[in-house]
Short mmCIF file of C-alpha atoms in Angstrom, two decimals:
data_model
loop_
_atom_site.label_atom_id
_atom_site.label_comp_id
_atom_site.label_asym_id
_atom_site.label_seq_id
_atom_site.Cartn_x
_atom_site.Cartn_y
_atom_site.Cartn_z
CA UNK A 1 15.67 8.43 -12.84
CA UNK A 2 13.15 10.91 -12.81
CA UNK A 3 10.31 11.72 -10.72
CA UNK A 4 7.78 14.50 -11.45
CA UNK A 5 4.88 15.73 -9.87
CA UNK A 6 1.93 17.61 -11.09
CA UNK A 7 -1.67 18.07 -10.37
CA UNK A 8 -1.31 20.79 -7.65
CA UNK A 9 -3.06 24.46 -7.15
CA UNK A 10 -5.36 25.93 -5.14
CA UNK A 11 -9.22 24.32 -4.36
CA UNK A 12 -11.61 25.47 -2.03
CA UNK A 13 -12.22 23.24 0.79
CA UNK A 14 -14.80 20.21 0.00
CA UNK A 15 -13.02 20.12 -3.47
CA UNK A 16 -11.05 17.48 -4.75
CA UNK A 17 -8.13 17.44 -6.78
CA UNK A 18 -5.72 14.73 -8.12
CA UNK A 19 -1.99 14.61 -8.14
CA UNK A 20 0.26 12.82 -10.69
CA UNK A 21 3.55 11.38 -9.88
CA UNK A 22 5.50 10.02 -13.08
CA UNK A 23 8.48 8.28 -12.95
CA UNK A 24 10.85 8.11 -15.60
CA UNK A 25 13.97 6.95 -16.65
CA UNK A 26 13.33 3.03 -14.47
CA UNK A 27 13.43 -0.20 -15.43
CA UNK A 28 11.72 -2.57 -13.02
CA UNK A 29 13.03 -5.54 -12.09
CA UNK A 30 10.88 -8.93 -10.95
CA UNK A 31 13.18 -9.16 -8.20
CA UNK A 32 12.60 -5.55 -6.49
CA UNK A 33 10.30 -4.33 -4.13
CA UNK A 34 8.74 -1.03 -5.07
CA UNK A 35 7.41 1.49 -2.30
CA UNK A 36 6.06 4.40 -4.03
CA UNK A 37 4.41 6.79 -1.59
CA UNK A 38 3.42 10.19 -0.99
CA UNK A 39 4.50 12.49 1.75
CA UNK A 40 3.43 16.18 2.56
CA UNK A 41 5.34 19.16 4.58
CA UNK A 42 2.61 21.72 5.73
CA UNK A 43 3.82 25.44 6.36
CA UNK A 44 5.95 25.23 9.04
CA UNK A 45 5.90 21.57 9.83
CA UNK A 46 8.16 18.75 8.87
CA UNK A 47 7.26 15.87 6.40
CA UNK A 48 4.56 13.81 7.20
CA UNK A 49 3.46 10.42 5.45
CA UNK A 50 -0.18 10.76 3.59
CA UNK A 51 0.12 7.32 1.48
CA UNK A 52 1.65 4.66 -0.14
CA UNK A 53 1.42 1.86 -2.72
CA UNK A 54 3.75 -1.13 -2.65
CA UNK A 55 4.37 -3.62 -5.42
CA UNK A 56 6.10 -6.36 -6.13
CA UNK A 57 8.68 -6.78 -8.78
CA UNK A 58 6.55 -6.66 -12.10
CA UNK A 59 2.97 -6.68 -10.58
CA UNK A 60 0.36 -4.32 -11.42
CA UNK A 61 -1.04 -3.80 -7.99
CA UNK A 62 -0.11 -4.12 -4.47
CA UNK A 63 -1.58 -2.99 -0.60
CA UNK A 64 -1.97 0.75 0.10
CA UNK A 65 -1.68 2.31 3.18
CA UNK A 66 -3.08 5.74 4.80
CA UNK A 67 -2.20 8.20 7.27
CA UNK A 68 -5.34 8.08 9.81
CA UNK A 69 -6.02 12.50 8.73
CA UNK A 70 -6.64 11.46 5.07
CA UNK A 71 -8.13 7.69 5.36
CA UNK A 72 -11.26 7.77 3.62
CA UNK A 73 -10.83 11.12 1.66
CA UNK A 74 -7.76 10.45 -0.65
CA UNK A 75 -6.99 7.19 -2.59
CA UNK A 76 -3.81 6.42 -4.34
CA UNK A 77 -3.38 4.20 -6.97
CA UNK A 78 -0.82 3.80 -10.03
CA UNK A 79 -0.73 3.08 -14.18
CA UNK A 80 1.92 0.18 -14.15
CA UNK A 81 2.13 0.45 -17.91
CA UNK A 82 3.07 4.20 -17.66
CA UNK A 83 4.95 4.59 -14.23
CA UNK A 84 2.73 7.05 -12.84
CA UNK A 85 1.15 7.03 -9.47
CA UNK A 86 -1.76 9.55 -8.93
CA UNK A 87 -3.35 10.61 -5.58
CA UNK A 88 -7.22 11.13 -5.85
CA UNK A 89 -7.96 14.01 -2.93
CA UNK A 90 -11.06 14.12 -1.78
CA UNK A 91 -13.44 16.29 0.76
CA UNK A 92 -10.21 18.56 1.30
CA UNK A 93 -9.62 20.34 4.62
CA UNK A 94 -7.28 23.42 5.14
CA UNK A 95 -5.25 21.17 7.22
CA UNK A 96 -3.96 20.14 4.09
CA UNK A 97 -2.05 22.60 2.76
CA UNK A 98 1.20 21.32 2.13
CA UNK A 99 4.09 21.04 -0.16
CA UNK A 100 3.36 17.19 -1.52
CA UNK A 101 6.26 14.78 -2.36
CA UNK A 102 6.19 11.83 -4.40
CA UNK A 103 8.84 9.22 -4.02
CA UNK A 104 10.01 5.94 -4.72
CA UNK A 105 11.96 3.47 -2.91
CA UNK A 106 13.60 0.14 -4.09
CA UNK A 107 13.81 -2.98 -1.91
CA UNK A 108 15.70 -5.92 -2.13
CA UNK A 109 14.64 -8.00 0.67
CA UNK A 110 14.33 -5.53 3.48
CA UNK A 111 17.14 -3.76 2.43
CA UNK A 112 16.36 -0.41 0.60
CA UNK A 113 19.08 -0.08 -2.32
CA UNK A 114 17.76 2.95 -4.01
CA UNK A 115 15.39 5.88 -3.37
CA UNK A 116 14.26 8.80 -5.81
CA UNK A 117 12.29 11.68 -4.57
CA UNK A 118 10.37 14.64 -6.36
CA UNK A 119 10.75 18.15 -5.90
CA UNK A 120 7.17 18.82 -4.66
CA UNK A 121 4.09 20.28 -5.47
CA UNK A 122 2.20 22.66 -3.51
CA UNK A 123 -1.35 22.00 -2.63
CA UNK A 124 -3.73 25.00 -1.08
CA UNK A 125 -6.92 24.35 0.24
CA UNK A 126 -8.58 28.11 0.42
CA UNK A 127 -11.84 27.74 3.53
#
């Protein structure tokens, strides 16, 4: 399993930009849970949650979730069909600059069986 990101560079702040996180090398199952979700590191800080999608088995859609500093400015969603998830940025701050990780994680129950992370992309937001 693969998992690639792309989308990142520089932008001035009040730009937007849009990540893309594809996934390859998967074959979902009905029966799995599927927690795909962003994180970001910022220069000197550890890993911090930005946003996630969750979907059921073979579902095309499922609840998102925010971290409060980007509600309202970024919006994740995903291309079932093509196992890509892709993180619309918004209005963005220099707060976030950060190397940005997309991952997946696969649930059976509660119980997380599997996980596949990327390597990161950076994202800098010049004021």
């Amino acid at each position: 399993v693969r998992v690639m990101e792309s989308g990142g560079g520089m932008v001035q702040a009040g730009g937007s930009a849009r990540l893309s996180c594809a996934v390859s090398g998967m074959t979902r199952y009905q029966y799995y849970r599927y927690d795909m979700s962003w994180y970001r590191a910022p220069p000197g800080k550890g890993r911090e949650f930005v946003s996630n999608i969750v979907i059921d088995g073979l579902d095309s859609g499922g609840a998102t979730t925010y971290a409060g500093s980007v509600q309202g400015r970024f919006i994740i969603s995903q291309d079932n069909a093509n196992n890509t998830i892709y993180l619309q940025m918004n209005d963005l701050k220099p707060e976030d600059t950060a190397m940005y990780y997309c991952g997946i994680e696969l649930y059976l129950g509660y119980r997380r069986v599997d996980q596949y992370w990327g390597q990161g992309i950076q994202v800098t937001v010049s004021s």
